[in-house]
mmCIF file of N, CA, C and O in Angstrom:
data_model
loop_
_atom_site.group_PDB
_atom_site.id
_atom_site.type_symbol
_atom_site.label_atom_id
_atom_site.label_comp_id
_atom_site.label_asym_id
_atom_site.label_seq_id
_atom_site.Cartn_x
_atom_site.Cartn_y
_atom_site.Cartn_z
ATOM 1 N N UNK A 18 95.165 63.374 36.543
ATOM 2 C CA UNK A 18 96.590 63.379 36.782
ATOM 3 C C UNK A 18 96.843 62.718 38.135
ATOM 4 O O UNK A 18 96.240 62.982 39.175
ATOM 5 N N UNK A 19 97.838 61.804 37.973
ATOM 6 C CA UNK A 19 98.065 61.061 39.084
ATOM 7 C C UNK A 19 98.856 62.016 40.560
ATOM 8 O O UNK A 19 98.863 63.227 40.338
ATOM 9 N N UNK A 20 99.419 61.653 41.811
ATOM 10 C CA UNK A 20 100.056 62.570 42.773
ATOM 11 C C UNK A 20 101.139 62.439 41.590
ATOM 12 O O UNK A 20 101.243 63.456 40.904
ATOM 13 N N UNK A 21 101.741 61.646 41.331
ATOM 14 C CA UNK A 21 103.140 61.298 41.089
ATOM 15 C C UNK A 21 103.367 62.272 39.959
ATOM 16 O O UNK A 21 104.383 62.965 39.917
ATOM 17 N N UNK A 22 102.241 62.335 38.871
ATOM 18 C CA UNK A 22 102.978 63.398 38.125
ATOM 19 C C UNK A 22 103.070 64.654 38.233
ATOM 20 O O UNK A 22 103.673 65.354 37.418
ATOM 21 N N UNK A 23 102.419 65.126 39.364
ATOM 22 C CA UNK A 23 102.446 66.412 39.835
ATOM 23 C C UNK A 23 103.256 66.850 40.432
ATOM 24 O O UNK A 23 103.560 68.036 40.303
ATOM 25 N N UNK A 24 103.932 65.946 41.370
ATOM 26 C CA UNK A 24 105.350 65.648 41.958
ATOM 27 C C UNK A 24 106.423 66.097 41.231
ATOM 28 O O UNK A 24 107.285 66.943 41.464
ATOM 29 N N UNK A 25 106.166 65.241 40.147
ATOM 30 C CA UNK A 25 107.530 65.334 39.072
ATOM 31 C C UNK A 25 107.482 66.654 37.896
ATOM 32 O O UNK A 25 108.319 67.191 37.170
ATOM 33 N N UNK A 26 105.888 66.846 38.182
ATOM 34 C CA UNK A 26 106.344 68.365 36.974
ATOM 35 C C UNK A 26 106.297 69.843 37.989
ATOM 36 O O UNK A 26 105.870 70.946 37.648
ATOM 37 N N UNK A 27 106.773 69.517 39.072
ATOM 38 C CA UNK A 27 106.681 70.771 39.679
ATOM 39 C C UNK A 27 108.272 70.916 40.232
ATOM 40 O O UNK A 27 108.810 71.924 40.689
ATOM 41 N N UNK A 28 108.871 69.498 40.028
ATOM 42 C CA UNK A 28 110.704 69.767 40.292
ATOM 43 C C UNK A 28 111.500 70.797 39.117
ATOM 44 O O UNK A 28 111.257 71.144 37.961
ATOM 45 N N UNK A 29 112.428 71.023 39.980
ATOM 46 C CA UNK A 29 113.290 71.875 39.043
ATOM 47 C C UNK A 29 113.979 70.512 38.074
ATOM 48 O O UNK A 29 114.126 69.327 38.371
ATOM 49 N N UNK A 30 114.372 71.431 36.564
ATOM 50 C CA UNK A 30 114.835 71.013 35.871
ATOM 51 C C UNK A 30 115.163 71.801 34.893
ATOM 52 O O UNK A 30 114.524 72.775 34.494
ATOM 53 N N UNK A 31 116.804 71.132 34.238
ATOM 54 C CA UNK A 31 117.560 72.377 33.161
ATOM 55 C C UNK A 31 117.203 72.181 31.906
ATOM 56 O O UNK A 31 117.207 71.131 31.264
ATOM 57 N N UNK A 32 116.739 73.776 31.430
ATOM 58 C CA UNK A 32 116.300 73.472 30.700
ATOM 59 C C UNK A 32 117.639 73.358 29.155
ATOM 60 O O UNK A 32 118.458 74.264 28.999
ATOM 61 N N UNK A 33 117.600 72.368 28.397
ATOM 62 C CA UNK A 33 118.313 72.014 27.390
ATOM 63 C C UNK A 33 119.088 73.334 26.399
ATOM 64 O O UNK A 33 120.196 73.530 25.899
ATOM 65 N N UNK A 34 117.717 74.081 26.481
ATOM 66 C CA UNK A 34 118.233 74.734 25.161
ATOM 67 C C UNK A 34 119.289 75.785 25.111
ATOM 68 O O UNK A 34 119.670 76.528 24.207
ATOM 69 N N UNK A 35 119.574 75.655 26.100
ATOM 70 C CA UNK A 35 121.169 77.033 27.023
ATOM 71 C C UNK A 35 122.629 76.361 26.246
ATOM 72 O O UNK A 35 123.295 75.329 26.327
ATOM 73 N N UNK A 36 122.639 77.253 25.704
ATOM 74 C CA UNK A 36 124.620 77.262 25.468
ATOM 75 C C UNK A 36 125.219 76.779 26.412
ATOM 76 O O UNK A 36 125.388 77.356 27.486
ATOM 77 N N UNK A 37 125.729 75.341 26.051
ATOM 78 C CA UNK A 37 126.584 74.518 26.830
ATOM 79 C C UNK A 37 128.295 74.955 26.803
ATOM 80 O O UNK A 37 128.846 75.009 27.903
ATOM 81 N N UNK A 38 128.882 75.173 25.923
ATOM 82 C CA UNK A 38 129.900 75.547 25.387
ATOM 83 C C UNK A 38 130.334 77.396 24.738
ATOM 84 O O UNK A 38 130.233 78.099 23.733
ATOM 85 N N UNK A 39 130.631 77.413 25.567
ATOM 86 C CA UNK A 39 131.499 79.558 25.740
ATOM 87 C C UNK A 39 132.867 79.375 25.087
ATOM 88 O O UNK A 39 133.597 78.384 25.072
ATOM 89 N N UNK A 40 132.982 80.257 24.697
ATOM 90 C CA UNK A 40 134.618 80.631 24.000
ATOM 91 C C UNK A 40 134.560 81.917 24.337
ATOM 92 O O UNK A 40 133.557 82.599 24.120
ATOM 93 N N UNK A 41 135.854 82.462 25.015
ATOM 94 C CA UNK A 41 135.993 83.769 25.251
ATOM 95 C C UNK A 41 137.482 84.162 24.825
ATOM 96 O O UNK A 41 138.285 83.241 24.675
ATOM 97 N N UNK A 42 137.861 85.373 24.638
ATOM 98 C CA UNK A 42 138.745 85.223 24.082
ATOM 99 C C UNK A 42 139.929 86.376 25.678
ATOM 100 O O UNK A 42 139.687 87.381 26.348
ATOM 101 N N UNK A 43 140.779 85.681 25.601
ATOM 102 C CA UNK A 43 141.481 86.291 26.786
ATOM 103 C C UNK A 43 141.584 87.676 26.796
ATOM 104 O O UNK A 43 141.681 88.382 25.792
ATOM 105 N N UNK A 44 141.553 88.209 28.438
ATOM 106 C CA UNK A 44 141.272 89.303 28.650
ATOM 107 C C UNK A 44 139.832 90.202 28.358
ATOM 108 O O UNK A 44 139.715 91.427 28.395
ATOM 109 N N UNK A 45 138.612 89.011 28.007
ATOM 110 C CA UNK A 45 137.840 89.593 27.723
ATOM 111 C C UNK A 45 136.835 89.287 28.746
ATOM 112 O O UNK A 45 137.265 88.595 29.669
ATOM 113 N N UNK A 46 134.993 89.801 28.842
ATOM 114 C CA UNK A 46 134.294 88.765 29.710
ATOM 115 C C UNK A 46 133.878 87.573 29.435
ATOM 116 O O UNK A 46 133.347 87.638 28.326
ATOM 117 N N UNK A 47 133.841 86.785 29.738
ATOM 118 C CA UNK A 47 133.104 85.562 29.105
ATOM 119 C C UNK A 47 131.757 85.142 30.561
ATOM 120 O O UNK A 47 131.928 84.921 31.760
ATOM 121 N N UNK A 48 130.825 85.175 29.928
ATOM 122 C CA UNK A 48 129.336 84.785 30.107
ATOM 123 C C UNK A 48 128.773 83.204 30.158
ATOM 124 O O UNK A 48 128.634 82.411 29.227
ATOM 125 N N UNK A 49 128.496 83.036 31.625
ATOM 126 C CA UNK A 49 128.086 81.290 31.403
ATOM 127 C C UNK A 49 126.815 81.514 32.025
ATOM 128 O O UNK A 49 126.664 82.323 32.939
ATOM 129 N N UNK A 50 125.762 80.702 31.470
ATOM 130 C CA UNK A 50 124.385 80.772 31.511
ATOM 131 C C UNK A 50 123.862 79.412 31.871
ATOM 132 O O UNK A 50 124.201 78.319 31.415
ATOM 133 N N UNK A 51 122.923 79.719 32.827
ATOM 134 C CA UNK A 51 121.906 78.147 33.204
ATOM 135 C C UNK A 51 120.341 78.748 33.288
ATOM 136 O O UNK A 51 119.861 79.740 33.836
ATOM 137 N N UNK A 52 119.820 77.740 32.536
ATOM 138 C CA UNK A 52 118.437 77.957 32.619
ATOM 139 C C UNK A 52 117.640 76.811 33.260
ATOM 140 O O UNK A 52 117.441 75.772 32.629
ATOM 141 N N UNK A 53 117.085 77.030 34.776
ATOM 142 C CA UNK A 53 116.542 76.332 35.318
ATOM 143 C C UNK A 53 114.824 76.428 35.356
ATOM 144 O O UNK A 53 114.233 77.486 35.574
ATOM 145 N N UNK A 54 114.351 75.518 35.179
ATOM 146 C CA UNK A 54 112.667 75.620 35.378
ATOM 147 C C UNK A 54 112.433 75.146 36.682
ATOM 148 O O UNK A 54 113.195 74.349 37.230
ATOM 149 N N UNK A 55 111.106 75.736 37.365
ATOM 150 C CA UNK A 55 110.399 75.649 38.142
ATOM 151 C C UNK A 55 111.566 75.398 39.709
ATOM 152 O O UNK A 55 111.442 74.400 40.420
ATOM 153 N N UNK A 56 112.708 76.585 40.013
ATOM 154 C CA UNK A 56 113.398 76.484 40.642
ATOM 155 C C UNK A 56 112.601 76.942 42.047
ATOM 156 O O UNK A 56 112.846 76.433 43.141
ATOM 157 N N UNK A 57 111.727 77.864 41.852
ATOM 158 C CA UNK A 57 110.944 77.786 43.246
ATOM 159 C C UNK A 57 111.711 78.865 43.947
ATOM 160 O O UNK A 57 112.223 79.874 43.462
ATOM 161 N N UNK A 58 111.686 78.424 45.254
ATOM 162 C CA UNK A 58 112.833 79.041 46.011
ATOM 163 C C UNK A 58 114.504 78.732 46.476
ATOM 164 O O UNK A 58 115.266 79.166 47.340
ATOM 165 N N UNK A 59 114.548 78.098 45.780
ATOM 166 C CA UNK A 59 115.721 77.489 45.369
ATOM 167 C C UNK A 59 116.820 78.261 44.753
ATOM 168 O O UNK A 59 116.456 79.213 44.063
ATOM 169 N N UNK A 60 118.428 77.991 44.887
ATOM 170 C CA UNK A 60 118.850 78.624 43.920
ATOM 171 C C UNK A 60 120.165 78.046 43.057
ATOM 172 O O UNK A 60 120.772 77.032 43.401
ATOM 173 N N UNK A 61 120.457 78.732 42.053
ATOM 174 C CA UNK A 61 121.875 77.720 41.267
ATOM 175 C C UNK A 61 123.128 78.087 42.011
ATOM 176 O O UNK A 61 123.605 79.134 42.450
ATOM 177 N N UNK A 62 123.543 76.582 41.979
ATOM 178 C CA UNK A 62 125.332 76.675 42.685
ATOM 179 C C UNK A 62 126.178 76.947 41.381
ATOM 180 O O UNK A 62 125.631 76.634 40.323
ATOM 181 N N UNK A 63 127.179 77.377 41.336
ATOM 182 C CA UNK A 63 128.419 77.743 40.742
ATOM 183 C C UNK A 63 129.752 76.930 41.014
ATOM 184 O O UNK A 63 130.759 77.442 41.502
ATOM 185 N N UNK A 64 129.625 75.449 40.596
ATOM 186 C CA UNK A 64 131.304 75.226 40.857
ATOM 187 C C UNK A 64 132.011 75.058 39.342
ATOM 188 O O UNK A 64 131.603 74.856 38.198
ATOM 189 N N UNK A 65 133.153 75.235 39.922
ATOM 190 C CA UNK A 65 134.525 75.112 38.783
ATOM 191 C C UNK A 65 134.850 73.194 39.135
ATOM 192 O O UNK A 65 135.183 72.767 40.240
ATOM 193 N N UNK A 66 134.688 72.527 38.172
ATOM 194 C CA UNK A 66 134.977 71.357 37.877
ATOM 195 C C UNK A 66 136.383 70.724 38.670
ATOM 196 O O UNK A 66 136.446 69.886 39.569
ATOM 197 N N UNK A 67 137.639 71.589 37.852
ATOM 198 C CA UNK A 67 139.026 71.208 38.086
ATOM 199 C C UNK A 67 139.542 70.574 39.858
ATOM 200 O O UNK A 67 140.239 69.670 40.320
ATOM 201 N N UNK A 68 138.475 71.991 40.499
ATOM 202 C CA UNK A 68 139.183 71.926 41.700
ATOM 203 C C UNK A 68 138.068 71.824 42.587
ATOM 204 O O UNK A 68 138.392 72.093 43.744
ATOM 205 N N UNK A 69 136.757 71.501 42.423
ATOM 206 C CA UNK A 69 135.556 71.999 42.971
ATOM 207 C C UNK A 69 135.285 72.573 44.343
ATOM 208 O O UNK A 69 134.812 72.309 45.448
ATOM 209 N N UNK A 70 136.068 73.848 43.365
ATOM 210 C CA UNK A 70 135.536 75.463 44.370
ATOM 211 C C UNK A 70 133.960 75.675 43.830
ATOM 212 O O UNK A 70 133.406 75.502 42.744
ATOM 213 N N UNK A 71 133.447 76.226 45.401
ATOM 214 C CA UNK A 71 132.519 76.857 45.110
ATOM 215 C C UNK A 71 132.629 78.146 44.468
ATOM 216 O O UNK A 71 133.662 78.618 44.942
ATOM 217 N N UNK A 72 132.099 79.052 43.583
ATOM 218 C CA UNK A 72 132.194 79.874 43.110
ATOM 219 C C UNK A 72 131.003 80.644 43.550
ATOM 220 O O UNK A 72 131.325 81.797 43.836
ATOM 221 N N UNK A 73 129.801 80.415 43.696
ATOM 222 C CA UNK A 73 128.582 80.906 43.947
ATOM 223 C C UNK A 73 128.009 80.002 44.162
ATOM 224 O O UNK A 73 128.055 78.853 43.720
ATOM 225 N N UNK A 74 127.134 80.727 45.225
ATOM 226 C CA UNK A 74 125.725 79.890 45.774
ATOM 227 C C UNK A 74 124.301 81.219 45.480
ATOM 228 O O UNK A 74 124.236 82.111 46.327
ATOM 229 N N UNK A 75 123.259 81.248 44.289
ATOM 230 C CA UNK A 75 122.597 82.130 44.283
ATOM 231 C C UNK A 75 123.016 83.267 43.584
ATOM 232 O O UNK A 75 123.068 83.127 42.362
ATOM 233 N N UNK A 76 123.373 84.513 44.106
ATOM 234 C CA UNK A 76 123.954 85.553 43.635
ATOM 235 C C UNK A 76 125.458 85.801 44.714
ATOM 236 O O UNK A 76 126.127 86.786 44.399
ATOM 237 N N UNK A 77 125.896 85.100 45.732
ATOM 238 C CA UNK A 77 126.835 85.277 46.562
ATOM 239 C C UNK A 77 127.905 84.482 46.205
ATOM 240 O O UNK A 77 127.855 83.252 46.185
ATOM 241 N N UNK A 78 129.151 85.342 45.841
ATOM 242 C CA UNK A 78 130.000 85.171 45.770
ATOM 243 C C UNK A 78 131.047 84.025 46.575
ATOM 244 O O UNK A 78 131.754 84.583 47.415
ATOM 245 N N UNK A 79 131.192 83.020 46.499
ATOM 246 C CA UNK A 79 132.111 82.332 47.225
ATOM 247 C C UNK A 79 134.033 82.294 46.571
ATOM 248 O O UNK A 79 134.868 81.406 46.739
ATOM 249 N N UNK A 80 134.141 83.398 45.962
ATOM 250 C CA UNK A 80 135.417 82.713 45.512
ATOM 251 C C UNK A 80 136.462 84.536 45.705
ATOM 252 O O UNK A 80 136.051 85.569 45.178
ATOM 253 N N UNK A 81 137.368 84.484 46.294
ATOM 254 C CA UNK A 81 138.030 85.610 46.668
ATOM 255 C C UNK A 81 138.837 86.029 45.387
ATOM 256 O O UNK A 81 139.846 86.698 45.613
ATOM 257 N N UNK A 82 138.535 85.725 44.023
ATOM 258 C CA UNK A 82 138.700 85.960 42.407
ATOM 259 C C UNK A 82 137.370 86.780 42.473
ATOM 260 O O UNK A 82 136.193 86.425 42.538
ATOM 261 N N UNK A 83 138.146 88.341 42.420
ATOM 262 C CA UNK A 83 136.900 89.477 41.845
ATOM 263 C C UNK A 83 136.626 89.628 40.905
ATOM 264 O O UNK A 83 135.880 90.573 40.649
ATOM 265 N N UNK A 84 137.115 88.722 39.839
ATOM 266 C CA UNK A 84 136.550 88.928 38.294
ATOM 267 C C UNK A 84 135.257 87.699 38.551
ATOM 268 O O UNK A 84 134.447 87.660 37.625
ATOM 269 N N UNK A 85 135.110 87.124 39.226
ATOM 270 C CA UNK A 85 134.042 85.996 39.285
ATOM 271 C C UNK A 85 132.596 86.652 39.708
ATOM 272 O O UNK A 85 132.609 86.856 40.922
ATOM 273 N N UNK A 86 131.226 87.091 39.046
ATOM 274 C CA UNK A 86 130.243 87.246 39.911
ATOM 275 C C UNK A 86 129.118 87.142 39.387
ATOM 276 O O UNK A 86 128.765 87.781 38.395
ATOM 277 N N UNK A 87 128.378 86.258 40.047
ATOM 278 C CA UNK A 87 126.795 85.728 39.817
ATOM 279 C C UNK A 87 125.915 86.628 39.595
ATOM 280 O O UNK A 87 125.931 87.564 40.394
ATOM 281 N N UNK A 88 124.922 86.671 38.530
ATOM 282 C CA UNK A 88 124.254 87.437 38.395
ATOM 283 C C UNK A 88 122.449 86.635 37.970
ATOM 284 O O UNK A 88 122.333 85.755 37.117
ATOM 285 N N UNK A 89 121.394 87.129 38.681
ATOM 286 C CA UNK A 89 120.096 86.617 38.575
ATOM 287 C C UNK A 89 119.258 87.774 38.822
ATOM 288 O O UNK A 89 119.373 88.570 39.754
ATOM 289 N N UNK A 90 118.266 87.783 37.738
ATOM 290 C CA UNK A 90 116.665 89.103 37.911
ATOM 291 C C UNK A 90 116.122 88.307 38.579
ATOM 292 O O UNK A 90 116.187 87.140 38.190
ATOM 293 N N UNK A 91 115.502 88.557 39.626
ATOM 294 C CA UNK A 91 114.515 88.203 40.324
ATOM 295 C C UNK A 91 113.354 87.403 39.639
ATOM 296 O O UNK A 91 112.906 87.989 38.654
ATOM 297 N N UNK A 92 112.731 86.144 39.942
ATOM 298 C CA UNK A 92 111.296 85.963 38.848
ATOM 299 C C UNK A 92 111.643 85.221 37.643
ATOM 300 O O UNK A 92 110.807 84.559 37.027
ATOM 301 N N UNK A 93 113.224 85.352 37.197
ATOM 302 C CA UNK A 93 113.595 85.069 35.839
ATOM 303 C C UNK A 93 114.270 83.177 36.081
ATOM 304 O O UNK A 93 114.439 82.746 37.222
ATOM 305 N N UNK A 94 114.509 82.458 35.054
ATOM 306 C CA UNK A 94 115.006 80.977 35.035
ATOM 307 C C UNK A 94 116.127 81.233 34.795
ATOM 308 O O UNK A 94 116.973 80.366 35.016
ATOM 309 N N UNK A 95 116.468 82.353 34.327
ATOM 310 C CA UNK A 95 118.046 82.257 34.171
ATOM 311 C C UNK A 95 118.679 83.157 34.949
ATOM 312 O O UNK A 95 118.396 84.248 35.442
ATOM 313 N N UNK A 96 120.067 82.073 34.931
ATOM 314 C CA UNK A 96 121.203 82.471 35.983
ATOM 315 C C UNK A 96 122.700 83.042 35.204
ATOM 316 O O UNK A 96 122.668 82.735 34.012
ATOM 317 N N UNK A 97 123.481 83.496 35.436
ATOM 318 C CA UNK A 97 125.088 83.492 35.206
ATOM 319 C C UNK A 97 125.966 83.920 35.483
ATOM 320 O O UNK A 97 125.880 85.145 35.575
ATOM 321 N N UNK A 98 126.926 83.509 35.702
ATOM 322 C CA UNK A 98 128.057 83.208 35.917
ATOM 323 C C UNK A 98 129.056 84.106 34.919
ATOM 324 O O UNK A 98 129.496 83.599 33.887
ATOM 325 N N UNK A 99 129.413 85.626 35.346
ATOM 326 C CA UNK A 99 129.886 86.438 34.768
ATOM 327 C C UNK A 99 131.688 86.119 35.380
ATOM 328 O O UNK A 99 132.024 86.179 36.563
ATOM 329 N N UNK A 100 132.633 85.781 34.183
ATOM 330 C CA UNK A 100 134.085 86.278 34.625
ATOM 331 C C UNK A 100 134.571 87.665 33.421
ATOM 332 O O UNK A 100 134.743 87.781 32.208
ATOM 333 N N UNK A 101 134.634 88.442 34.528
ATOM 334 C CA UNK A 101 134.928 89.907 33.997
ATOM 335 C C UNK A 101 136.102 89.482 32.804
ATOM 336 O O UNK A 101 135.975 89.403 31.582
ATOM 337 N N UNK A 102 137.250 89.254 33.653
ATOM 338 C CA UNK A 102 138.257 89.033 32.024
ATOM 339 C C UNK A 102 138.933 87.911 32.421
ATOM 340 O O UNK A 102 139.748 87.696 33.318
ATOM 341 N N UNK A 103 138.285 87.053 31.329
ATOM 342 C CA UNK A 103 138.737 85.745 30.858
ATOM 343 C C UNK A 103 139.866 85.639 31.031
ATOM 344 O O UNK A 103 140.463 86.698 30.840
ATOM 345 N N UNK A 104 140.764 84.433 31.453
ATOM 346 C CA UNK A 104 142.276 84.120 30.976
ATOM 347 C C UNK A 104 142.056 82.650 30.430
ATOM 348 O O UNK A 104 141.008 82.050 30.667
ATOM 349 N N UNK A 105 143.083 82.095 29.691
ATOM 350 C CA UNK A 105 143.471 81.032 29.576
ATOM 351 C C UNK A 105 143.201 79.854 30.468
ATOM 352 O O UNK A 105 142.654 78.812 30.106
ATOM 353 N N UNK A 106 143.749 80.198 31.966
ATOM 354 C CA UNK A 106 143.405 79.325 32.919
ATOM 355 C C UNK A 106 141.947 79.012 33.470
ATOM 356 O O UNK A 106 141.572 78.214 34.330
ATOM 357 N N UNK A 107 141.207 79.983 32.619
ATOM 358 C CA UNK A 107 139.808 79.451 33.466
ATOM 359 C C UNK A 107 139.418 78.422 32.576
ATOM 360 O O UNK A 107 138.485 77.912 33.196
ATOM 361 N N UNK A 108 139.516 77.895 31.692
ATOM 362 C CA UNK A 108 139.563 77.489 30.588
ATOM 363 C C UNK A 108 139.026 75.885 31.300
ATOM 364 O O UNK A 108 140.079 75.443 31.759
ATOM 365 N N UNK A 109 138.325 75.230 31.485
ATOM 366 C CA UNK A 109 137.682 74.386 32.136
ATOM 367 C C UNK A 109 135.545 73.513 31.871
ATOM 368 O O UNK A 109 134.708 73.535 30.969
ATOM 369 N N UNK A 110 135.615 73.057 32.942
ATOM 370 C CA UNK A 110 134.525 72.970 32.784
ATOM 371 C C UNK A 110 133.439 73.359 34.419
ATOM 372 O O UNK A 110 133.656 72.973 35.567
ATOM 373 N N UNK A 111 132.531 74.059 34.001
ATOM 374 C CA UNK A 111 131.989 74.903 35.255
ATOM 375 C C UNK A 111 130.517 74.230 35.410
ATOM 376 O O UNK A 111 129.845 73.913 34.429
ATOM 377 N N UNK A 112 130.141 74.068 36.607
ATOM 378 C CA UNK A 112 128.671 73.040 36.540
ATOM 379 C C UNK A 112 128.060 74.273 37.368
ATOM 380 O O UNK A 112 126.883 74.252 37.728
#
């Protein structure tokens, strides 16, 4: 194995097979999920597309909307992005 591919299989990268697309139905929670490999010590950001607020960095909250909050197990690839109760307006796209 060359340096280079050791390089490249030890970066983080998402993994595909995660539900891209949530439907929640208002007033309810709706659940957004990222599955990252080989994130290391690293961690996932949370922005909202529309207006790009940070929402989370990790498990810390950046957004003064208390229905918004990051959630990660320790050890685990997956991350998410819990909004307690859905409205209409969140209705967007979240990276």
């Amino acid at each position: 194995m060359a340096f280079e591919d050791s390089v490249w299989e030890s970066l983080p990268y998402f993994d595909d097979t995660t539900v891209r697309e949530v439907t929640a139905a208002a007033g309810y929670p709706a659940m957004l999920k990222c599955r990252v490999r080989n994130i290391g010590d690293r961690a996932v950001s949370w922005i909202r597309r529309r207006d790009l607020h940070i929402l989370a960095i990790g498990i810390m909250t950046y957004t003064n909307d208390p229905r918004f909050q990051a959630e990660h197990t320790e050890g685990s690839d997956d991350w998410t992005l819990k909004i307690r109760t859905a409205y209409p307006g969140d209705s967007g796209v979240y990276e």
